[in-house]
Tab-separated table of C-alpha atoms in Angstrom:
chain	number	residue	atom	x	y	z
A	1032	MET	CA	-0.511	-6.392	-18.169
A	1033	SER	CA	-4.107	-5.303	-18.806
A	1034	SER	CA	-5.008	-1.653	-19.112
A	1035	GLN	CA	-7.167	-1.943	-15.980
A	1036	ALA	CA	-4.200	-3.408	-14.031
A	1037	THR	CA	-2.136	-0.453	-15.136
A	1038	LYS	CA	-4.775	2.131	-14.237
A	1039	THR	CA	-5.532	0.801	-10.754
A	1040	PRO	CA	-2.040	1.455	-9.209
A	1041	ARG	CA	-1.968	4.895	-10.842
A	1042	LEU	CA	-5.362	5.754	-9.352
A	1043	LEU	CA	-4.235	4.590	-5.911
A	1044	LEU	CA	-1.009	6.505	-6.329
A	1045	SER	CA	-2.835	9.707	-7.240
A	1046	LEU	CA	-5.182	9.350	-4.286
A	1047	PHE	CA	-2.253	8.764	-1.887
A	1048	LEU	CA	-0.300	11.748	-3.227
A	1049	LEU	CA	-3.330	14.005	-2.984
A	1050	ALA	CA	-3.846	12.892	0.618
A	1051	VAL	CA	-0.199	13.575	1.451
A	1052	GLY	CA	-0.364	16.978	-0.238
A	1053	ALA	CA	-3.438	17.901	1.805
A	1054	THR	CA	-1.537	17.275	5.060
A	1055	ALA	CA	1.809	18.686	3.907
A	1056	LEU	CA	1.248	22.314	4.901
A	1057	ALA	CA	2.963	22.018	8.248
A	1058	GLU	CA	5.929	20.053	6.922
A	1059	ASP	CA	6.058	21.017	3.266
A	1060	ARG	CA	9.635	20.006	2.408
A	1061	VAL	CA	11.364	16.808	1.505
A	1062	HIS	CA	15.144	16.831	1.691
A	1063	VAL	CA	16.744	14.712	-1.030
A	1064	TYR	CA	20.366	13.595	-1.412
A	1065	ASN	CA	21.120	12.216	-4.845
A	1066	TRP	CA	23.707	11.886	-7.605
A	1067	ASN	CA	24.164	14.735	-10.052
A	1068	ASP	CA	21.849	14.720	-13.099
A	1069	TYR	CA	19.857	11.783	-11.744
A	1070	PHE	CA	16.337	13.162	-12.161
A	1071	ALA	CA	14.590	14.378	-15.314
A	1072	GLU	CA	14.235	18.105	-15.623
A	1073	GLU	CA	10.628	18.058	-14.427
A	1074	THR	CA	10.772	15.179	-11.914
A	1075	LEU	CA	10.929	17.307	-8.790
A	1076	SER	CA	8.878	20.232	-10.051
A	1077	GLY	CA	6.193	17.743	-11.102
A	1078	PHE	CA	6.250	16.250	-7.611
A	1079	GLN	CA	5.814	19.660	-5.999
A	1080	GLU	CA	2.939	20.509	-8.338
A	1081	ARG	CA	1.319	17.154	-7.582
A	1082	THR	CA	1.661	17.240	-3.789
A	1083	GLY	CA	2.496	20.761	-2.629
A	1084	ILE	CA	5.663	19.427	-1.022
A	1085	ARG	CA	8.795	21.354	-1.933
A	1086	PRO	CA	11.854	19.213	-2.700
A	1087	VAL	CA	15.253	20.421	-1.456
A	1088	LEU	CA	18.014	18.677	-3.432
A	1089	ASP	CA	21.655	18.254	-2.476
A	1090	LEU	CA	24.174	16.355	-4.606
A	1091	TYR	CA	27.059	13.945	-4.009
A	1092	ASP	CA	29.467	12.350	-6.453
A	1093	SER	CA	30.464	9.145	-4.699
A	1094	ASN	CA	28.917	6.473	-2.478
A	1095	GLU	CA	31.680	7.047	0.031
A	1096	VAL	CA	30.568	10.690	0.520
A	1097	LEU	CA	26.973	9.601	1.012
A	1098	GLU	CA	27.951	6.808	3.408
A	1099	ALA	CA	30.121	9.068	5.542
A	1100	LYS	CA	27.258	11.527	5.990
A	1101	LEU	CA	24.775	8.799	6.849
A	1102	LEU	CA	27.103	7.115	9.352
A	1103	ALA	CA	27.712	10.450	11.077
A	1104	GLY	CA	23.984	10.661	11.839
A	1105	ALA	CA	21.519	13.545	11.740
A	1106	SER	CA	22.072	13.999	8.024
A	1107	GLY	CA	18.787	15.844	7.663
A	1108	TYR	CA	17.816	13.904	4.532
A	1109	ASP	CA	14.496	12.210	3.881
A	1110	VAL	CA	15.370	10.166	0.768
A	1111	VAL	CA	18.790	8.968	-0.413
A	1112	PHE	CA	19.903	6.916	-3.429
A	1113	PRO	CA	22.852	4.602	-2.560
A	1114	THR	CA	24.180	1.848	-4.776
A	1115	ALA	CA	22.905	-1.508	-3.555
A	1116	HIS	CA	26.141	-3.560	-3.603
A	1117	PRO	CA	28.128	-3.191	-1.430
A	1118	PHE	CA	27.028	0.134	0.028
A	1119	ALA	CA	23.294	-0.112	0.821
A	1120	ALA	CA	23.834	-3.729	1.860
A	1121	ARG	CA	26.109	-2.821	4.750
A	1122	GLN	CA	24.044	0.285	5.529
A	1123	VAL	CA	20.959	-1.874	6.027
A	1124	GLU	CA	22.983	-4.162	8.306
A	1125	ALA	CA	24.146	-1.124	10.270
A	1126	GLY	CA	20.531	-0.086	10.863
A	1127	ILE	CA	20.804	3.254	9.049
A	1128	TYR	CA	17.414	3.030	7.312
A	1129	GLN	CA	13.869	2.865	8.537
A	1130	PRO	CA	11.408	0.293	7.152
A	1131	ILE	CA	9.373	1.376	4.150
A	1132	ASP	CA	5.603	1.390	4.596
A	1133	ILE	CA	4.513	-0.544	1.493
A	1134	ALA	CA	0.873	0.352	2.147
A	1135	LYS	CA	1.767	3.880	1.038
A	1136	LEU	CA	3.366	2.739	-2.237
A	1137	PRO	CA	0.942	1.519	-4.887
A	1138	GLY	CA	2.540	-0.092	-7.908
A	1139	LEU	CA	5.252	-2.184	-6.221
A	1140	ASP	CA	4.016	-5.199	-8.182
A	1141	GLN	CA	5.255	-3.466	-11.355
A	1142	LEU	CA	8.890	-3.759	-10.280
A	1143	ASP	CA	11.106	-6.328	-11.946
A	1144	PRO	CA	10.886	-9.563	-9.847
A	1145	ALA	CA	14.502	-10.470	-10.630
A	1146	ILE	CA	15.815	-7.160	-9.342
A	1147	MET	CA	13.590	-7.315	-6.289
A	1148	ALA	CA	14.833	-10.843	-5.560
A	1149	SER	CA	18.429	-9.661	-5.904
A	1150	LEU	CA	17.826	-6.848	-3.412
A	1151	ALA	CA	16.053	-9.216	-1.033
A	1152	LYS	CA	19.375	-11.041	-0.555
A	1153	ILE	CA	20.798	-7.948	1.151
A	1154	ASP	CA	17.506	-6.570	2.484
A	1155	PRO	CA	15.254	-9.438	3.602
A	1156	GLY	CA	11.684	-8.894	2.586
A	1157	ASN	CA	12.671	-5.745	0.639
A	1158	ALA	CA	11.940	-3.945	3.869
A	1159	HIS	CA	14.245	-0.896	3.464
A	1160	LEU	CA	15.316	-0.579	-0.160
A	1161	LEU	CA	13.432	-0.127	-3.415
A	1162	PRO	CA	15.179	-0.084	-6.849
A	1163	TYR	CA	15.456	3.242	-8.642
A	1164	LEU	CA	17.693	2.818	-11.690
A	1165	TRP	CA	20.219	0.195	-12.852
A	1166	GLY	CA	23.084	0.012	-15.279
A	1167	THR	CA	26.613	-1.134	-15.900
A	1168	THR	CA	30.104	0.259	-15.465
A	1169	GLY	CA	32.227	-0.019	-18.580
A	1170	ILE	CA	34.161	2.040	-21.096
A	1171	GLY	CA	33.244	5.343	-22.656
A	1172	LEU	CA	35.352	6.206	-25.645
A	1173	ASN	CA	35.894	8.290	-28.716
A	1174	PRO	CA	36.195	5.526	-31.377
A	1175	ASP	CA	37.874	7.807	-33.905
A	1176	LYS	CA	40.655	8.858	-31.530
A	1177	VAL	CA	41.154	5.372	-30.137
A	1178	ARG	CA	41.491	3.858	-33.628
A	1179	ALA	CA	43.810	6.671	-34.678
A	1180	ALA	CA	46.076	5.820	-31.737
A	1181	LEU	CA	45.852	2.020	-31.831
A	1182	GLY	CA	44.856	1.104	-35.390
A	1183	GLU	CA	41.597	0.583	-37.245
A	1184	ASP	CA	41.171	-3.056	-36.197
A	1185	THR	CA	41.723	-2.553	-32.455
A	1186	PRO	CA	38.961	-4.096	-30.279
A	1187	LEU	CA	36.935	-1.468	-28.452
A	1188	ASP	CA	35.123	-3.746	-25.993
A	1189	THR	CA	38.019	-4.581	-23.687
A	1190	TRP	CA	39.527	-3.310	-20.436
A	1191	ALA	CA	42.870	-3.484	-22.272
A	1192	LEU	CA	42.215	0.057	-23.450
A	1193	ILE	CA	42.887	1.107	-19.878
A	1194	PHE	CA	44.914	-1.659	-18.255
A	1195	ASP	CA	47.331	-2.714	-21.014
A	1196	PRO	CA	50.329	-0.379	-20.403
A	1197	GLU	CA	51.325	-0.380	-24.081
A	1198	LYS	CA	47.852	0.653	-25.205
A	1199	ALA	CA	47.410	3.110	-22.343
A	1200	SER	CA	50.688	4.823	-23.209
A	1201	LYS	CA	49.495	5.379	-26.780
A	1202	LEU	CA	46.104	6.692	-25.578
A	1203	ALA	CA	47.527	9.003	-22.878
A	1204	GLY	CA	47.856	11.819	-25.375
A	1205	CYS	CA	44.097	11.969	-25.975
A	1206	GLY	CA	43.275	11.313	-22.347
A	1207	ILE	CA	42.273	8.398	-20.099
A	1208	SER	CA	40.250	8.778	-16.888
A	1209	LEU	CA	39.280	6.386	-14.090
A	1210	LEU	CA	36.395	6.574	-11.679
A	1211	ASP	CA	37.363	7.817	-8.227
A	1212	ASP	CA	35.983	4.610	-6.751
A	1213	PRO	CA	38.232	1.833	-5.421
A	1214	THR	CA	35.467	-0.818	-5.516
A	1215	GLU	CA	34.788	-0.176	-9.221
A	1216	VAL	CA	38.442	0.176	-10.315
A	1217	PHE	CA	39.713	-2.882	-8.461
A	1218	ALA	CA	36.824	-4.968	-9.743
A	1219	ALA	CA	37.648	-3.944	-13.326
A	1220	ALA	CA	41.372	-4.644	-12.851
A	1221	LEU	CA	40.701	-8.047	-11.292
A	1222	VAL	CA	38.327	-9.186	-14.022
A	1223	TYR	CA	40.795	-8.040	-16.669
A	1224	LEU	CA	43.443	-10.224	-14.976
A	1225	GLY	CA	41.041	-13.177	-15.181
A	1226	LYS	CA	40.500	-13.229	-11.420
A	1227	ASP	CA	37.380	-13.162	-9.299
A	1228	PRO	CA	36.341	-9.480	-9.378
A	1229	ASN	CA	35.232	-9.801	-5.756
A	1230	SER	CA	38.412	-11.432	-4.532
A	1231	GLN	CA	39.833	-10.171	-1.235
A	1232	ALA	CA	42.871	-12.452	-1.353
A	1233	PRO	CA	45.950	-10.332	-0.598
A	1234	GLU	CA	47.848	-11.709	-3.598
A	1235	ASP	CA	44.933	-10.870	-5.975
A	1236	LEU	CA	44.567	-7.317	-4.618
A	1237	GLU	CA	48.314	-6.826	-4.860
A	1238	ALA	CA	48.264	-8.018	-8.497
A	1239	ALA	CA	45.456	-5.595	-9.288
A	1240	ALA	CA	47.299	-2.783	-7.524
A	1241	GLU	CA	50.433	-3.502	-9.558
A	1242	LEU	CA	48.370	-3.447	-12.752
A	1243	ILE	CA	46.844	-0.069	-11.851
A	1244	LYS	CA	50.265	1.253	-10.837
A	1245	ALA	CA	51.673	0.272	-14.201
A	1246	VAL	CA	49.177	2.420	-16.059
A	1247	ARG	CA	48.976	5.174	-13.466
A	1248	PRO	CA	51.413	7.462	-15.379
A	1249	HIS	CA	48.987	7.377	-18.315
A	1250	ILE	CA	45.831	8.249	-16.341
A	1251	ARG	CA	44.885	11.908	-16.613
A	1252	TYR	CA	42.653	12.001	-13.557
A	1253	PHE	CA	40.388	10.101	-11.189
A	1254	HIS	CA	36.852	11.499	-11.064
A	1255	SER	CA	33.317	10.149	-11.060
A	1256	SER	CA	31.574	12.792	-13.141
A	1257	GLN	CA	34.067	15.058	-14.944
A	1258	TYR	CA	34.450	12.510	-17.748
A	1259	ILE	CA	30.906	13.277	-18.995
A	1260	SER	CA	31.772	16.736	-20.262
A	1261	ASP	CA	35.297	15.748	-21.227
A	1262	LEU	CA	34.132	12.929	-23.469
A	1263	ALA	CA	31.440	15.152	-24.950
A	1264	ASN	CA	33.837	17.929	-25.926
A	1265	GLY	CA	36.689	15.651	-26.986
A	1266	ALA	CA	39.029	16.504	-24.110
A	1267	THR	CA	39.460	12.790	-23.310
A	1268	CYS	CA	39.145	9.673	-25.437
A	1269	VAL	CA	38.761	6.773	-22.938
A	1270	ALA	CA	36.840	6.847	-19.649
A	1271	HIS	CA	36.002	4.230	-17.075
A	1272	GLY	CA	32.401	5.218	-16.430
A	1273	TYR	CA	28.789	4.488	-15.800
A	1274	SER	CA	26.668	3.524	-18.795
A	1275	GLY	CA	24.143	6.336	-18.574
A	1276	ASP	CA	26.792	8.973	-17.965
A	1277	VAL	CA	28.621	7.971	-21.118
A	1278	LEU	CA	25.394	7.954	-23.112
A	1279	GLN	CA	24.633	11.421	-21.781
A	1280	ALA	CA	28.057	12.472	-23.068
A	1281	ARG	CA	27.177	10.982	-26.459
A	1282	GLU	CA	23.981	13.003	-26.565
A	1283	ARG	CA	25.783	16.219	-25.622
A	1284	ALA	CA	28.404	15.616	-28.305
A	1285	GLU	CA	25.725	15.095	-30.950
A	1286	GLU	CA	23.887	18.250	-29.846
A	1287	ALA	CA	27.106	20.295	-30.039
A	1288	GLY	CA	27.656	19.193	-33.637
A	1289	LYS	CA	31.429	19.568	-33.530
A	1290	GLY	CA	32.231	16.119	-34.900
A	1291	VAL	CA	33.040	14.475	-31.565
A	1292	THR	CA	31.894	10.849	-31.414
A	1293	VAL	CA	31.225	8.999	-28.157
A	1294	ALA	CA	30.380	5.323	-27.670
A	1295	TYR	CA	29.824	3.006	-24.735
A	1296	ARG	CA	31.115	-0.574	-24.530
A	1297	ILE	CA	30.584	-3.290	-21.959
A	1298	PRO	CA	33.980	-5.057	-21.824
A	1299	ARG	CA	34.140	-8.619	-23.018
A	1300	GLU	CA	35.961	-9.668	-19.866
A	1301	GLY	CA	33.026	-8.690	-17.704
A	1302	ALA	CA	31.719	-5.607	-15.929
A	1303	VAL	CA	29.843	-4.422	-12.853
A	1304	LEU	CA	26.053	-4.557	-12.880
A	1305	TRP	CA	24.734	-2.130	-10.307
A	1306	THR	CA	21.379	-1.039	-8.954
A	1307	ASP	CA	20.843	2.279	-7.223
A	1308	VAL	CA	18.045	2.211	-4.645
A	1309	MET	CA	15.724	4.524	-2.773
A	1310	ALA	CA	15.927	4.517	1.018
A	1311	ILE	CA	14.689	6.577	3.961
A	1312	PRO	CA	17.235	7.286	6.721
A	1313	LYS	CA	16.147	6.211	10.202
A	1314	ASP	CA	16.264	9.834	11.438
A	1315	ALA	CA	14.545	11.382	8.374
A	1316	PRO	CA	12.787	14.570	9.478
A	1317	ASN	CA	9.804	14.020	7.179
A	1318	PRO	CA	9.211	10.313	6.426
A	1319	GLU	CA	5.663	10.980	5.203
A	1320	ALA	CA	7.001	13.284	2.474
A	1321	ALA	CA	9.737	10.713	1.764
A	1322	HIS	CA	7.113	8.060	1.035
A	1323	ALA	CA	5.269	10.537	-1.195
A	1324	LEU	CA	8.418	11.157	-3.260
A	1325	ILE	CA	9.124	7.454	-3.610
A	1326	ALA	CA	5.503	6.911	-4.683
A	1327	HIS	CA	5.934	9.628	-7.273
A	1328	LEU	CA	9.034	7.880	-8.613
A	1329	LEU	CA	7.134	4.595	-8.829
A	1330	ASP	CA	4.701	6.185	-11.314
A	1331	PRO	CA	5.568	4.547	-14.708
A	1332	LYS	CA	5.269	7.868	-16.569
A	1333	VAL	CA	7.573	9.647	-14.093
A	1334	ILE	CA	10.332	7.004	-14.065
A	1335	ALA	CA	10.136	6.548	-17.853
A	1336	ALA	CA	10.836	10.245	-18.236
A	1337	VAL	CA	13.797	9.849	-15.861
A	1338	SER	CA	15.222	7.009	-17.972
A	1339	ASP	CA	14.723	9.056	-21.156
A	1340	TYR	CA	16.679	11.936	-19.577
A	1341	VAL	CA	19.525	10.181	-17.777
A	1342	TYR	CA	19.966	7.115	-20.131
A	1343	TYR	CA	19.725	4.513	-17.387
A	1344	ALA	CA	17.422	1.527	-17.274
A	1345	ASN	CA	14.709	1.455	-14.612
A	1346	PRO	CA	13.136	-1.595	-12.959
A	1347	ASN	CA	9.494	-0.567	-13.496
A	1348	GLN	CA	8.124	-3.035	-16.076
A	1349	ALA	CA	5.041	-0.858	-16.677
A	1350	ALA	CA	7.397	1.990	-17.643
A	1351	THR	CA	9.338	0.040	-20.316
A	1352	PRO	CA	6.792	0.606	-23.148
A	1353	LEU	CA	6.811	4.325	-22.307
A	1354	ILE	CA	10.565	4.752	-22.764
A	1355	GLU	CA	11.800	6.095	-26.084
A	1356	ALA	CA	12.373	3.171	-28.466
A	1357	GLU	CA	15.931	4.342	-29.210
A	1358	LEU	CA	16.838	3.907	-25.548
A	1359	ARG	CA	14.738	0.814	-24.887
A	1360	ASP	CA	16.496	-0.984	-27.746
A	1361	ASP	CA	20.022	0.238	-26.924
A	1362	PRO	CA	22.144	-2.715	-25.714
A	1363	GLY	CA	24.243	-0.309	-23.670
A	1364	ILE	CA	21.156	0.533	-21.592
A	1365	TYR	CA	19.257	-2.785	-21.682
A	1366	PRO	CA	21.972	-5.378	-22.393
A	1367	PRO	CA	20.931	-8.637	-24.107
A	1368	ALA	CA	20.943	-11.875	-22.128
A	1369	GLU	CA	24.325	-13.038	-23.405
A	1370	VAL	CA	25.942	-9.802	-22.231
A	1371	ARG	CA	24.157	-9.819	-18.871
A	1372	ALA	CA	25.595	-13.263	-18.296
A	1373	ARG	CA	29.073	-11.641	-18.083
A	1374	LEU	CA	28.045	-9.051	-15.541
A	1375	PHE	CA	28.612	-9.249	-11.788
A	1376	THR	CA	27.704	-7.342	-8.622
A	1377	PRO	CA	30.245	-6.287	-5.957
A	1378	ASP	CA	30.201	-8.298	-2.741
A	1379	GLU	CA	29.846	-6.710	0.664
A	1380	ARG	CA	33.111	-6.213	2.546
A	1381	THR	CA	34.115	-6.170	6.178
A	1382	GLU	CA	35.351	-2.969	7.772
A	1383	ARG	CA	38.891	-4.364	7.657
A	1384	GLU	CA	38.592	-5.154	3.927
A	1385	ILE	CA	37.279	-1.643	3.255
A	1386	ARG	CA	40.170	-0.060	5.100
A	1387	ASN	CA	42.677	-2.219	3.248
A	1388	LEU	CA	41.152	-1.335	-0.110
A	1389	ASN	CA	41.040	2.384	0.682
A	1390	ARG	CA	44.682	2.284	1.824
A	1391	LEU	CA	45.729	0.687	-1.472
A	1392	TRP	CA	43.609	3.198	-3.386
A	1393	THR	CA	45.094	6.232	-1.649
A	1394	ARG	CA	48.581	4.943	-2.356
A	1395	LEU	CA	47.802	4.414	-6.045
A	1396	LYS	CA	46.129	7.801	-6.541
A	1397	SER	CA	49.081	9.566	-5.008
A	1398	ASN	CA	51.374	7.546	-7.323
A	1399	GLN	CA	53.332	6.016	-4.474
């Protein structure tokens, strides 16, 4: 990309944001609903300084919580960040989001064509969803504690650390956690069993449920964010988690300097590849400000700073050279082609399939 090609979208972006800021006095807030620790420290303050629009941020810790609020209607949010598969896919189908005005978003041509094409399969014409960050769901671990429990030569890149009852029993003392997310956990269990991770066949789901039930006594808790601090301070040694969360835990452990080591592994059997997207609810109170925030997040410098802070890859190709080399070259953040070939995305499910999965999940969590 030439320097002029890079400068032109940034100039258009700056002009748009200045125009929005000039008209934002009457409606000077944008209500944002996002995951915890999913912006850089100065992302929102920089947006307010740039436009005069004050961001109001609320947090959720699961796609199910976000979806329930959106389906109830009148959420009051202007921009939300659901995971594309299967959540945003069915939300688009349900008509929850309003179309994005691409004329207000300079720099869309900088977004990874492969990711845009993937999203177009669930959102024709990329009309409602734009990619924010992407990553994988794998295993966060303390290599020292795992090897102490299982032996120096034990493989670290396998779901067996969680789903092999013999291994899980030996690791229970130092702590295993699972995401509180039935889609993610069942996909991991199915791929470990050598089955289609998106299978809805009753016999496959029952086999996965039996596998999870077998290791349930060795699982300390189900949570989608607590494992970050617990890995960082050594309270747990194996966590089913999101790539960037585990790498944040690694950074915190290094900063604490207490000798706790944290690593991230993409299991050899396969793992979920996910993309979180930006979307504007149909009943957003301030869609103009919503477009301004999305435009801000499309700025290569802004999204590069987000990746540097949260340890997740972003789809903005103009931002890649701006990301810290240590992160850009980390295979846990930007997996090589041979690893990406083993990744998969969750399929959309019918309402009946969702209810069935949630029923199995509730039963497993309650140890019934």
